[in-house]
Coordinates of C-alpha atoms in Angstrom, one line a residue:
Chain A
M30 CA -214.0 30.7 140.5
S31 CA -216.7 28.5 142.0
I32 CA -219.9 29.1 143.9
V33 CA -220.7 26.6 146.7
I34 CA -224.1 26.5 148.2
E35 CA -224.4 24.5 151.4
Q36 CA -227.6 23.5 153.2
L37 CA -229.3 26.7 152.0
N38 CA -232.8 27.5 153.4
Y39 CA -234.8 30.6 152.7
V40 CA -238.1 31.6 154.3
Y41 CA -240.2 34.5 153.1
M42 CA -242.1 36.6 155.7
S43 CA -240.7 34.5 158.5
G44 CA -242.9 34.3 161.5
G45 CA -245.9 36.0 159.8
P46 CA -249.2 34.4 158.7
Y47 CA -247.9 34.1 155.1
E48 CA -244.6 32.4 156.1
T49 CA -243.5 30.5 153.0
K50 CA -240.5 28.3 152.7
A51 CA -239.0 29.2 149.4
L52 CA -235.8 27.1 149.4
S53 CA -235.1 24.1 151.4
D54 CA -231.8 22.3 151.9
I55 CA -230.1 23.3 148.7
N56 CA -226.6 21.9 148.1
L57 CA -225.0 22.8 144.8
T58 CA -221.5 23.6 143.5
I59 CA -221.3 25.8 140.4
G60 CA -217.9 25.2 138.8
D61 CA -215.8 27.6 136.8
G62 CA -216.9 27.9 133.2
E63 CA -220.0 25.8 133.5
F64 CA -223.2 26.6 131.5
I65 CA -226.1 25.7 133.7
G66 CA -229.8 25.8 132.7
L67 CA -232.0 26.3 135.7
I68 CA -235.6 25.2 135.2
G69 CA -238.8 24.9 137.3
H70 CA -242.4 26.1 137.1
T71 CA -243.3 29.5 138.5
G72 CA -242.9 29.5 142.3
S73 CA -240.4 26.7 142.3
G74 CA -237.7 28.9 143.9
K75 CA -235.5 29.6 140.9
S76 CA -235.5 33.3 141.1
T77 CA -235.1 33.2 144.9
L78 CA -232.1 30.9 144.5
V79 CA -230.3 33.1 141.9
Q80 CA -230.8 36.2 144.1
H81 CA -228.7 34.4 146.7
L82 CA -225.8 34.0 144.3
N83 CA -224.6 37.5 144.7
G84 CA -225.9 38.3 148.2
L85 CA -229.1 40.1 147.2
L86 CA -230.9 37.8 149.5
M87 CA -229.2 36.3 152.5
P88 CA -229.9 32.7 153.6
S89 CA -232.3 32.0 156.5
S90 CA -229.8 29.2 157.2
G91 CA -226.9 27.6 155.4
R92 CA -224.3 29.4 153.5
I93 CA -223.0 30.5 150.1
L94 CA -219.3 30.6 149.3
V95 CA -218.3 32.7 146.3
D96 CA -214.7 31.9 145.5
G97 CA -214.3 30.7 149.0
L98 CA -215.8 33.9 150.6
D99 CA -218.8 33.4 152.8
L100 CA -221.4 36.0 151.8
A101 CA -222.8 36.1 155.4
D102 CA -219.4 36.9 156.9
K103 CA -219.2 40.5 157.9
A104 CA -215.6 40.6 156.7
T105 CA -216.7 39.7 153.2
D106 CA -216.8 42.7 150.8
R107 CA -220.3 42.0 149.3
R108 CA -219.8 44.7 146.7
A109 CA -216.7 42.9 145.5
V110 CA -218.7 39.7 145.2
R111 CA -221.4 41.5 143.2
R112 CA -218.7 42.5 140.7
R113 CA -217.8 38.9 140.2
V114 CA -221.4 37.6 140.0
G115 CA -223.5 39.7 137.6
L116 CA -227.2 39.2 137.8
V117 CA -229.5 40.1 134.9
F118 CA -233.1 40.3 136.2
Q119 CA -236.3 39.5 134.4
Y120 CA -237.3 42.3 132.0
P121 CA -234.0 44.1 132.8
E122 CA -234.9 46.9 130.4
N123 CA -237.3 48.2 133.0
Q124 CA -234.3 49.3 135.0
L125 CA -232.8 51.5 132.3
F126 CA -232.9 55.1 133.4
E127 CA -230.0 57.1 131.9
E128 CA -230.2 59.7 129.1
T129 CA -228.1 57.8 126.7
V130 CA -227.0 54.2 126.0
E131 CA -223.4 55.0 126.9
K132 CA -224.3 56.6 130.2
D133 CA -226.6 53.7 131.2
I134 CA -223.9 51.1 130.5
A135 CA -221.3 53.3 132.3
F136 CA -223.3 53.6 135.4
G137 CA -221.9 50.5 137.2
P138 CA -218.3 51.0 136.2
K139 CA -218.5 54.7 137.3
N140 CA -219.7 53.6 140.7
L141 CA -216.7 51.4 141.0
G142 CA -214.6 54.6 140.8
L143 CA -212.8 53.6 137.6
D144 CA -211.1 56.2 135.5
E145 CA -212.6 57.7 132.4
N146 CA -210.5 55.7 130.0
E147 CA -211.3 52.4 131.7
I148 CA -215.0 53.2 131.8
A149 CA -215.0 54.1 128.1
R150 CA -213.1 50.8 127.3
R151 CA -215.6 48.8 129.2
V152 CA -218.6 50.4 127.7
K153 CA -217.2 49.8 124.2
D154 CA -216.3 46.2 125.0
A155 CA -219.7 45.5 126.6
M156 CA -221.5 46.9 123.6
R157 CA -219.4 44.8 121.2
R158 CA -220.3 41.7 123.2
V159 CA -224.0 42.3 123.0
A160 CA -223.7 43.2 119.3
L161 CA -224.7 46.9 119.6
D162 CA -222.9 49.3 117.3
Y163 CA -221.1 51.8 119.5
D164 CA -220.8 54.6 116.9
E165 CA -224.4 54.3 115.9
L166 CA -226.0 54.0 119.3
H167 CA -223.9 55.3 122.2
E168 CA -225.6 58.7 122.2
R169 CA -229.1 57.5 121.6
S170 CA -231.7 57.6 124.2
V171 CA -232.3 54.1 125.5
F172 CA -236.0 54.7 125.2
E173 CA -235.8 55.0 121.4
L174 CA -234.5 51.5 121.0
S175 CA -236.4 48.3 120.2
G176 CA -237.3 45.9 122.9
G177 CA -234.5 43.5 122.0
Q178 CA -232.0 46.4 121.9
M179 CA -233.1 47.7 125.2
R180 CA -232.6 44.3 126.7
R181 CA -229.1 44.1 125.3
V182 CA -228.2 47.5 126.7
A183 CA -229.3 46.2 130.1
I184 CA -227.2 43.1 129.7
A185 CA -224.2 45.3 128.6
G186 CA -224.6 47.3 131.8
V187 CA -224.0 44.1 133.8
L188 CA -221.2 42.9 131.5
A189 CA -219.4 46.2 132.0
M190 CA -218.8 45.1 135.5
E191 CA -216.8 42.3 134.0
P192 CA -218.3 39.5 136.1
Q193 CA -216.9 36.0 136.0
V194 CA -220.3 34.5 136.6
L195 CA -223.3 35.8 134.7
V196 CA -226.7 34.8 136.1
L197 CA -229.7 35.5 133.8
D198 CA -233.3 35.2 134.9
E199 CA -235.4 34.5 131.9
P200 CA -233.3 36.5 129.5
C201 CA -235.6 35.9 126.5
A202 CA -239.0 36.5 128.1
G203 CA -241.3 38.5 126.0
L204 CA -239.0 38.8 123.0
D205 CA -239.9 37.9 119.4
P206 CA -238.0 35.0 117.8
R207 CA -235.3 37.1 116.3
G208 CA -234.7 39.0 119.5
R209 CA -234.6 35.7 121.3
E210 CA -232.0 34.3 118.9
E211 CA -229.9 37.4 119.3
I212 CA -229.8 37.1 123.1
L213 CA -229.2 33.4 123.0
S214 CA -226.3 33.7 120.6
L215 CA -224.7 36.5 122.7
I216 CA -224.9 34.3 125.8
R217 CA -223.4 31.4 123.9
N218 CA -220.5 33.6 122.8
L219 CA -219.9 34.9 126.2
H220 CA -219.5 31.4 127.5
K221 CA -217.4 30.2 124.6
E222 CA -215.2 33.1 124.0
A223 CA -214.8 34.8 127.4
G224 CA -215.3 31.6 129.4
T225 CA -217.9 33.3 131.6
T226 CA -219.7 30.9 133.8
I227 CA -223.4 31.1 132.9
V228 CA -226.5 30.3 135.0
M229 CA -229.6 30.7 132.8
V230 CA -233.1 30.5 134.3
S231 CA -235.5 29.6 131.5
H232 CA -239.0 28.4 130.8
S233 CA -238.0 27.3 127.4
M234 CA -236.8 23.7 127.4
D235 CA -235.7 24.1 123.7
D236 CA -233.5 27.0 124.7
V237 CA -232.0 25.1 127.6
A238 CA -231.5 22.0 125.4
S239 CA -229.7 24.0 122.8
L240 CA -227.3 25.7 125.2
A241 CA -226.8 24.2 128.7
E242 CA -224.2 21.6 129.6
R243 CA -225.9 20.9 132.9
V244 CA -229.6 21.2 133.8
I245 CA -230.8 21.8 137.4
V246 CA -234.5 21.3 138.0
M247 CA -236.3 22.9 140.9
N248 CA -239.7 22.0 142.4
H249 CA -241.2 23.3 145.6
G250 CA -238.0 25.0 146.7
E251 CA -235.9 21.9 146.3
V252 CA -233.4 20.7 143.7
V253 CA -235.0 17.6 142.3
M254 CA -232.8 16.9 139.3
D255 CA -229.3 17.9 138.4
G256 CA -227.4 16.4 135.5
A257 CA -226.5 16.4 131.8
P258 CA -229.4 17.5 129.6
R259 CA -229.7 14.1 128.0
D260 CA -230.2 12.5 131.5
V261 CA -232.7 15.2 132.7
F262 CA -234.7 15.3 129.5
S263 CA -235.1 11.6 129.4
C264 CA -237.3 11.9 132.5
G265 CA -240.2 13.3 130.5
E266 CA -242.9 12.0 132.8
E267 CA -241.4 13.5 136.0
L268 CA -240.8 16.8 134.2
R269 CA -244.4 17.0 133.0
G270 CA -245.6 16.1 136.5
M271 CA -243.8 19.2 137.7
G272 CA -245.6 21.4 135.2
L273 CA -242.6 21.5 132.8
D274 CA -242.2 20.5 129.1
V275 CA -239.6 18.5 127.5
P276 CA -238.1 19.6 124.2
Q277 CA -240.2 18.5 121.2
A278 CA -237.3 16.4 119.9
V279 CA -237.4 14.4 123.2
M280 CA -241.2 13.8 122.8
L281 CA -240.7 12.7 119.2
A282 CA -238.0 10.2 120.2
Q283 CA -240.2 8.8 123.0
K284 CA -243.2 8.4 120.7
L285 CA -241.1 6.7 118.0
R286 CA -239.8 4.3 120.5
E287 CA -243.3 3.5 121.5
K288 CA -244.0 2.7 117.9
G289 CA -241.2 0.2 118.0
Y290 CA -238.4 2.2 116.4
D291 CA -234.9 1.7 117.8
I292 CA -234.1 5.2 118.9
P293 CA -231.3 5.4 121.5
E294 CA -232.3 6.8 125.0
G295 CA -231.0 10.3 125.9
L296 CA -231.4 12.1 122.5
Y297 CA -232.6 15.6 123.0
R298 CA -231.3 17.8 120.2
T299 CA -233.2 18.2 116.9
E300 CA -230.1 17.3 114.9
E301 CA -229.7 14.0 116.8
I302 CA -233.2 12.9 116.2
M303 CA -232.9 13.9 112.6
A304 CA -229.9 11.7 112.2
E305 CA -232.0 8.8 113.5
I306 CA -234.9 9.5 111.1
M307 CA -232.4 9.6 108.3
K308 CA -231.2 6.2 109.3
I309 CA -234.8 4.9 109.3
A310 CA -235.4 6.5 105.9
G311 CA -231.9 5.5 104.5
K312 CA -232.3 1.9 105.4
E313 CA -235.7 1.7 103.8
A314 CA -234.4 3.5 100.7
Q315 CA -231.9 0.7 100.1
H316 CA -234.8 -1.8 100.1
A317 CA -236.7 0.3 97.6
Chain B
M24 CA -271.8 46.1 106.2
Q25 CA -274.8 44.9 108.1
N26 CA -275.5 42.1 105.8
K27 CA -272.0 40.5 106.4
Q28 CA -272.3 40.9 110.1
D29 CA -273.7 37.5 110.7
E30 CA -270.6 35.8 109.4
N31 CA -267.9 38.3 110.4
R32 CA -267.2 39.5 113.9
I33 CA -264.5 42.0 112.9
I34 CA -264.0 43.6 109.5
A35 CA -261.0 45.9 108.8
S36 CA -261.0 47.8 105.6
S37 CA -257.8 49.7 104.4
L38 CA -257.1 50.1 108.1
T39 CA -254.3 52.5 108.8
Y40 CA -252.9 53.9 112.1
T41 CA -250.1 56.3 112.6
Y42 CA -248.7 57.1 116.1
P43 CA -248.5 60.9 116.8
E44 CA -245.4 62.3 115.1
A45 CA -244.4 58.9 113.7
A46 CA -242.9 59.0 110.2
K47 CA -244.3 55.6 109.2
N48 CA -247.8 54.0 109.6
A49 CA -247.8 51.4 112.4
V50 CA -250.7 49.7 110.6
D51 CA -250.7 50.4 106.9
G52 CA -253.8 49.6 104.8
V53 CA -254.8 46.3 106.4
T54 CA -257.9 44.7 105.0
M55 CA -259.0 41.5 106.8
R56 CA -261.8 39.9 108.8
V57 CA -262.3 37.7 111.8
K58 CA -265.1 35.3 111.2
K59 CA -267.7 34.1 113.6
G60 CA -266.3 31.2 115.6
E61 CA -262.8 31.6 114.1
F62 CA -259.6 31.1 116.0
L63 CA -257.1 33.6 114.5
A64 CA -253.4 34.0 115.3
I65 CA -251.5 37.2 114.4
L66 CA -247.8 36.9 114.3
G67 CA -245.0 39.3 113.5
H68 CA -241.7 40.5 115.0
N69 CA -241.6 43.3 117.5
G70 CA -242.7 46.6 115.8
S71 CA -244.5 44.8 113.0
G72 CA -247.8 46.4 113.9
K73 CA -249.6 43.4 115.4
S74 CA -250.3 44.8 118.8
T75 CA -251.4 48.1 117.3
L76 CA -253.8 46.2 115.1
A77 CA -255.2 44.4 118.1
K78 CA -255.8 47.7 119.9
L79 CA -257.7 49.0 116.8
F80 CA -260.0 46.0 117.2
N81 CA -261.6 47.2 120.4
A82 CA -261.4 50.9 119.9
L83 CA -258.4 51.5 122.2
Y84 CA -257.1 53.2 119.1
V85 CA -259.2 54.9 116.5
P86 CA -258.1 54.5 112.8
S87 CA -256.1 57.3 111.2
A88 CA -257.6 56.1 107.9
G89 CA -259.8 53.2 106.9
T90 CA -262.4 51.5 109.1
V91 CA -262.9 48.8 111.6
W92 CA -266.4 47.3 112.2
V93 CA -266.8 45.2 115.3
C94 CA -270.0 43.2 115.0
G95 CA -271.2 45.9 112.6
L96 CA -270.2 48.8 114.9
D97 CA -267.8 51.4 113.5
T98 CA -265.0 52.1 116.0
R99 CA -264.7 55.7 114.9
D100 CA -268.1 56.4 116.5
D101 CA -267.3 57.7 120.1
D102 CA -270.8 56.8 121.3
L103 CA -270.3 53.1 120.5
V104 CA -267.0 52.6 122.4
F105 CA -268.5 50.8 125.3
D106 CA -270.7 48.6 123.1
I107 CA -267.7 47.7 121.1
R108 CA -265.7 46.7 124.1
Q109 CA -268.5 44.6 125.2
H110 CA -268.5 42.7 121.9
A111 CA -264.7 42.5 121.7
G112 CA -262.9 42.0 125.0
M113 CA -259.1 42.2 125.4
V114 CA -256.7 40.4 127.7
F115 CA -253.2 42.0 128.0
Q116 CA -249.7 40.7 128.5
N117 CA -249.0 41.4 132.2
P118 CA -251.4 39.7 134.5
D119 CA -250.5 42.2 137.3
N120 CA -251.5 45.2 135.2
Q121 CA -255.1 44.3 134.6
I122 CA -256.4 43.2 137.9
V123 CA -258.1 46.0 139.8
A124 CA -259.9 44.4 142.7
T125 CA -258.7 42.7 145.9
V126 CA -261.0 39.7 145.6
V127 CA -261.2 37.6 142.5
E128 CA -265.0 37.7 142.0
E129 CA -265.0 41.5 142.5
D130 CA -262.5 41.8 139.8
V131 CA -264.7 39.8 137.4
A132 CA -267.6 42.0 138.4
F133 CA -265.8 45.2 137.6
G134 CA -266.8 45.6 134.0
L135 CA -270.4 44.6 134.7
E136 CA -270.8 47.1 137.5
N137 CA -269.5 49.8 135.3
N138 CA -272.0 48.9 132.7
G139 CA -274.9 49.1 135.2
V140 CA -275.8 45.4 135.0
E141 CA -278.4 44.3 137.6
P142 CA -276.8 42.9 140.8
K143 CA -278.7 39.6 140.4
E144 CA -277.5 39.2 136.8
I145 CA -274.0 40.2 137.9
R146 CA -274.0 37.2 140.4
V147 CA -275.1 34.8 137.6
R148 CA -272.5 36.1 135.2
I149 CA -269.6 36.0 137.6
D150 CA -270.4 32.4 138.5
E151 CA -270.7 31.4 134.9
A152 CA -267.5 33.2 133.9
L153 CA -265.4 31.7 136.7
K154 CA -266.8 28.3 136.0
A155 CA -265.9 28.7 132.3
V156 CA -262.2 29.3 133.2
N157 CA -262.1 26.7 136.0
M158 CA -261.6 29.3 138.7
T159 CA -264.8 28.8 140.8
K160 CA -263.0 27.7 143.9
Y161 CA -260.8 30.8 143.8
A162 CA -263.8 33.3 143.8
K163 CA -263.1 34.6 147.2
K164 CA -259.3 34.6 147.0
A165 CA -257.0 37.6 146.7
P166 CA -255.6 37.9 143.2
H167 CA -252.0 38.4 144.3
M168 CA -252.0 34.9 145.8
L169 CA -252.7 33.4 142.4
S170 CA -250.2 32.1 139.9
G171 CA -249.7 34.0 136.6
G172 CA -251.8 31.5 134.6
Q173 CA -254.6 31.8 137.2
K174 CA -254.5 35.6 137.1
Q175 CA -254.8 35.5 133.3
R176 CA -257.8 33.2 133.6
V177 CA -259.4 35.6 136.0
A178 CA -258.7 38.4 133.4
I179 CA -260.4 36.2 130.8
A180 CA -263.3 35.6 133.1
G181 CA -263.7 39.4 133.5
V182 CA -263.9 39.6 129.7
L183 CA -266.2 36.6 129.5
A184 CA -268.7 38.1 132.0
M185 CA -269.4 40.8 129.4
K186 CA -270.6 38.1 127.0
P187 CA -268.3 39.1 124.2
D188 CA -268.4 37.8 120.6
V189 CA -264.6 38.1 120.3
I190 CA -261.8 37.7 122.8
I191 CA -258.5 39.3 121.8
L192 CA -255.3 38.1 123.7
D193 CA -252.4 40.4 123.2
E194 CA -249.4 38.3 124.1
S195 CA -251.3 37.1 127.1
T196 CA -249.1 34.0 127.7
A197 CA -245.7 35.8 127.3
M198 CA -245.0 36.1 131.0
L199 CA -246.3 32.6 131.9
D200 CA -244.5 29.4 132.5
P201 CA -245.3 26.4 130.3
S202 CA -248.1 25.1 132.4
G203 CA -249.6 28.6 132.8
R204 CA -249.5 29.0 129.0
Q205 CA -251.2 25.7 128.6
E206 CA -253.9 26.6 131.0
V207 CA -254.7 29.8 129.2
M208 CA -254.6 28.2 125.7
N209 CA -256.8 25.3 126.8
T210 CA -259.3 27.8 128.2
V211 CA -259.5 29.9 125.1
H212 CA -259.7 26.9 122.8
R213 CA -262.6 25.5 124.9
L214 CA -264.4 28.8 124.9
N215 CA -263.9 29.0 121.1
K216 CA -265.2 25.4 120.5
E217 CA -268.0 25.2 123.1
E218 CA -269.3 28.8 123.2
G219 CA -268.4 29.7 119.6
I220 CA -266.6 32.8 120.7
S221 CA -264.1 34.1 118.1
V222 CA -260.6 34.3 119.4
V223 CA -257.7 36.5 118.2
I224 CA -254.3 35.7 119.7
I225 CA -251.3 37.9 119.2
T226 CA -248.3 35.7 120.0
H227 CA -244.6 35.0 119.6
Y228 CA -245.1 31.3 120.3
M229 CA -245.3 29.5 117.0
A230 CA -246.7 26.4 118.7
E231 CA -249.7 28.5 119.9
A232 CA -250.2 29.9 116.4
A233 CA -250.1 26.3 115.0
T234 CA -253.3 25.6 116.9
A235 CA -255.2 28.4 115.2
D236 CA -257.7 28.1 112.3
Y237 CA -256.0 30.9 110.4
V238 CA -252.7 32.8 110.7
I239 CA -251.8 36.3 109.7
V240 CA -248.2 37.4 109.7
M241 CA -247.6 41.2 110.0
D242 CA -244.5 43.0 108.7
G243 CA -244.0 46.8 108.5
G244 CA -247.7 47.4 109.3
K245 CA -248.9 45.2 106.4
I246 CA -250.1 41.7 106.1
A247 CA -247.1 39.8 104.8
M248 CA -248.5 36.3 104.8
S249 CA -251.8 34.7 105.6
G250 CA -253.4 31.3 105.5
T251 CA -253.9 28.2 107.6
P252 CA -251.0 27.4 109.9
R253 CA -249.9 24.7 107.4
E254 CA -249.9 27.0 104.5
V255 CA -248.0 29.6 106.3
F256 CA -245.4 27.6 108.2
T257 CA -244.5 25.4 105.3
Q258 CA -242.9 28.5 103.8
V259 CA -240.0 28.1 106.2
Q260 CA -237.6 30.6 104.4
R261 CA -240.2 33.3 104.1
V262 CA -241.3 32.9 107.7
R263 CA -237.7 33.2 108.8
E264 CA -237.1 36.3 106.6
L265 CA -240.0 37.9 108.5
G266 CA -238.1 37.4 111.8
L267 CA -240.2 34.5 113.0
D268 CA -239.7 30.9 113.7
V269 CA -241.5 27.8 112.5
P270 CA -242.7 25.2 115.0
P271 CA -239.9 22.8 115.9
M272 CA -241.5 19.8 114.0
T273 CA -242.0 21.9 110.8
D274 CA -238.3 22.9 111.0
L275 CA -237.3 19.2 111.4
A276 CA -239.5 18.3 108.3
Y277 CA -237.8 21.1 106.4
M278 CA -234.3 19.9 107.3
L279 CA -235.2 16.3 106.5
R280 CA -236.5 17.3 103.1
K281 CA -233.3 19.2 102.4
N282 CA -231.5 16.0 103.2
G283 CA -233.6 14.1 100.7
V284 CA -236.0 12.5 103.1
N285 CA -239.4 12.6 101.6
V286 CA -241.6 13.7 104.6
R287 CA -244.5 16.1 104.1
A288 CA -243.4 19.7 104.3
D289 CA -246.5 20.8 106.3
V290 CA -245.9 18.8 109.5
L291 CA -246.8 20.9 112.5
T292 CA -246.9 18.5 115.5
V293 CA -245.0 15.7 117.1
D294 CA -247.8 13.2 116.3
E295 CA -247.8 14.2 112.7
M296 CA -244.1 13.7 112.5
V297 CA -244.5 10.2 114.1
E298 CA -247.1 9.4 111.4
E299 CA -244.7 10.6 108.7
V300 CA -241.9 8.4 110.0
C301 CA -244.2 5.4 110.1
R302 CA -245.4 6.1 106.6
L303 CA -241.7 6.4 105.4
S304 CA -240.8 3.0 106.8
S305 CA -243.9 1.2 105.7
S306 CA -244.1 2.6 102.1
N307 CA -241.1 0.6 101.0

């Protein structure tokens, strides 16, 4: 299932004194099974864009096709589209409201009108995917859980809708390193094992570098870069100019190159740069 | 404690705090200090007690046992609460939850007005505070039109206007993008260096902690590790056991050493790693 975005424009508060063009002429195709990292500074339009992917916002002009269905078309069942494209908001745990973990995760499937057995299956399956122990936690109040656990419950609630595309808006914001690693590894597994298409909005270049296969960079409501991580992260100057970082491994490679070391362009993972340093050290060790 | 007050801004002695009806102490017998002019980072996984500790530092919480002195003032004394908060100002995580006025400069004035500062003096202090955080040209703007980093700098200005000796930032950069985080960190580092204000940051970003003079790692309400960033982060295994990360370059140094490459273990920054690689290749 693919999502095609054609000539998308979006204007906030259209016609008023604070009219703001949030998105301008976006053209993108999100292919089946891709893992996309979406980056850009605050106000660049990332969150506005992802809210278009399942019809929460409708384009001011242009169109979005989800699996060939035009979201603006009255004949399109938008609820069916939302089932296929799951959206996890920033700080999703703020939306938890049910008495127990199980009820909260079951809320979506229940509204689909599924039968009890199917709902129970989905809840268990979703909890397994986010590494929450069903037996231990399903009857607990969501408000007794740790921050990382609450976030996983919220993600499980989206997964219980069994979406084919999962869009996550800053899924690790505000978590401690352990919580962050837990969320990242569950996203990695969803992509690897279930083949779910992932669009991850993130401020952490290191997280994007370690997971994404394709990086899209937004600035002032436009898509300014779109490519493989090694190509995007090799544009360190441009990224910094847009208020973004590059992964530290990229900075290190750049500075070593400036010192005259022969480090190939396009390295962005810590393991890659480590291999290069090993070569430098190894070669010298032979002389010694 | 008065004799030590000149050198220490905050002293905690066997400090303990228990939330109502909680089985365990959130902060459990912590003894520590924040020195004059020091930049201190407090780390720890969620639930380790670090935010509770911060809230004990400006009398938002009162100790269940033990004592906190802020510039010599005992936080258990109800009559001193406002003095204490003037000495130790706090900036919280969510920029939208701590701005109260509809105009930036009025927001900065809020604490001053409540403290009955003379209007003339208020004017001077607002101007100084906004200048110190580089927000002078936004003085008349509406806070909701600002970016997250700008809002946090307004919040810092509000604290600065009170002429504090210590600023405490409780995950104040957690909701910001990289440039917003950088703005806030640059601002507090400058205030620390130029004005000599002590800074306590509670953070999940190891790169921020790496810029501090001293690091404390909390676990189970107790101090699990403490030392300079180098001393703490070099213990990669221990830091990981405590649910934390090490800065990316320290991690790289750790992996290189595991692979028999003789770099220093206490590398914190990209520039230091570059130096190490240069040293490696020239020492032969």
